[in-house]
Amino acid sequence: MTETLAASGRPWRGTRRLAVASGVAVAVTTIGLLALSGWFITAAAIAGAAGPIAARTFNYLIPSAMIRLLAIVRTTARYFERLLSHRASLSTLASFRSLLFRKAAMAEAQGSLRLSGGDAATLLVQDIDQLEDHLVRTPAQAGAVAGAGLTVTLAALAGPWPPFLVATALALAGIATRSLARHWLPLRARDVATTVHELKVAVTDYTASAAEIAVYGLAGRVSGLLESLARRHDEALRRQARTEALIGAILPAAAGIGAALAIASANNGPALAAMAALAAAASGEALLGFARGQIRAPSVDAAGRRLAELAAIDLVDRPSVRFAEADIGIALGGVVERLSRGERVAILGASGTGKTRLLQTLAGLRADAPQRPTIGGVPAADLGLFRLRQIFSLVPQEATLIAGTVLDNLRLARSGLAEDEIWSALHTACLDDAIRALPDGLSQWIGDDGARLSGGQRKRLALARGLLAGRPWLLLDEPSEGLDGATEAELVSRLDDWLDRTRQGLILVSHRPAMLELVQRVFTLV
């Protein structure tokens, strides 16, 4: 996943570097501003207490100007750190998210991932959100490292012991933060996930049994059970929040302890002692970026592992090429009939013998055809939807269209369609004249599921879409149903020319004798 993410973010590498530089500038100026202010106030007070001569010789201008400069730089760096980190993260994830969802759709089609239930899809979105949060926080974590280094450097001005004590306090706190986050938070997250799952299952089950619950007067009991599950979930959330708050407080507390130790061990004067103490105190804010990163680390790691599995999927499904050239086997009456590419066959039989089931199994929409179709000796059900849809183009008996224009529906077949290809397919489907007669032609809005078209026009539009898919095999389920005899005869003639020209294979299911003129062999299911 790291390589895929890096490739997606390569155009924004410069923006990310500027964001990190801004995050470092924020941490450095925050600590420098408070440390310099502490030194300036303390030194000015000492000079004032020493008498008029010391007060007049003390240089107030340069420190005060530096304080104003650091304040301006800090504000500006904070603005650019937020702007650039979000821009780089969102832009990187824009292409990364698109790639992952394409691969997730492929994985589902191949049967290795189930998104339709909702949980996996929700988890995928949450995983990407976790990754986005991690990328946005990266500059703050770089700033935490730079801030800790500056704190120890400024503490060294107060004497030999302050830097050692401050560094020890911050290092131990950092180790404790990381260790506790890695050990406690996964347990808390697991408790939350478990209670959420139990609550979802209970709500789903009780909703499905709503009628029975009402009839038997169980509403009060069911409500009590749901409230109990909800309380368990709320308590799991509270424990998680308390644990995160405790872990997040370790580094700020260590910064306060480091400030006290710096004052106690300083021996180079009160002004430098104040500088060291306030630098240590200010490091607590800078180190919050590290603490938040450690708190989120278990979730980010888990999300990264899941996303890595998706990122590893190869979008080029090379085995499909071999299967597209292979023979199709259909078990009929104990004999396996072989269909070679480019062959045309019809599947006949009484209702209920499995004609439509056979076509849908070949298309990857189901896996229960009793004829046990195979491609290249491999059961069609084992190849998965993604591979099968590269081999077969199914035009079902009930045409399914989207709410859009004629062109919108045809473009679903495949990308990069040329206009002459579109009109050729419409001509073959005996629909070109009707489309040209529409007020907006190909841009005509046809409504939900083609509501503005007649039943025959919807079927022929779906047929044109199936032709445009350009698959090696065409699966037609009652393609001429509802057509008059003249239109059906013209459709048969044009389909015959299309199949001769494209060398597509045809598996036809039809009860209309005229359509059988297209085929070379007929199989009857019993």
PDB file of C-alpha atoms in Angstrom, residues 206 217-226:
ATOM      1  CA  TYR A 206     -36.055  -7.035  16.109  1.00  0.00           C
ATOM      2  CA  GLY A 217     -46.852  -7.418  23.467  1.00  0.00           C
ATOM      3  CA  LEU A 218     -43.073  -7.691  23.688  1.00  0.00           C
ATOM      4  CA  ALA A 219     -42.285  -4.073  22.804  1.00  0.00           C
ATOM      5  CA  GLY A 220     -41.354  -3.144  26.383  1.00  0.00           C
ATOM      6  CA  ARG A 221     -39.075  -6.131  26.812  1.00  0.00           C
ATOM      7  CA  VAL A 222     -37.384  -5.554  23.453  1.00  0.00           C
ATOM      8  CA  SER A 223     -36.884  -1.858  24.254  1.00  0.00           C
ATOM      9  CA  GLY A 224     -35.255  -2.826  27.525  1.00  0.00           C
ATOM     10  CA  LEU A 225     -32.882  -5.230  25.781  1.00  0.00           C
ATOM     11  CA  LEU A 226     -31.931  -2.585  23.211  1.00  0.00           C
TER      12      LEU A 226
END
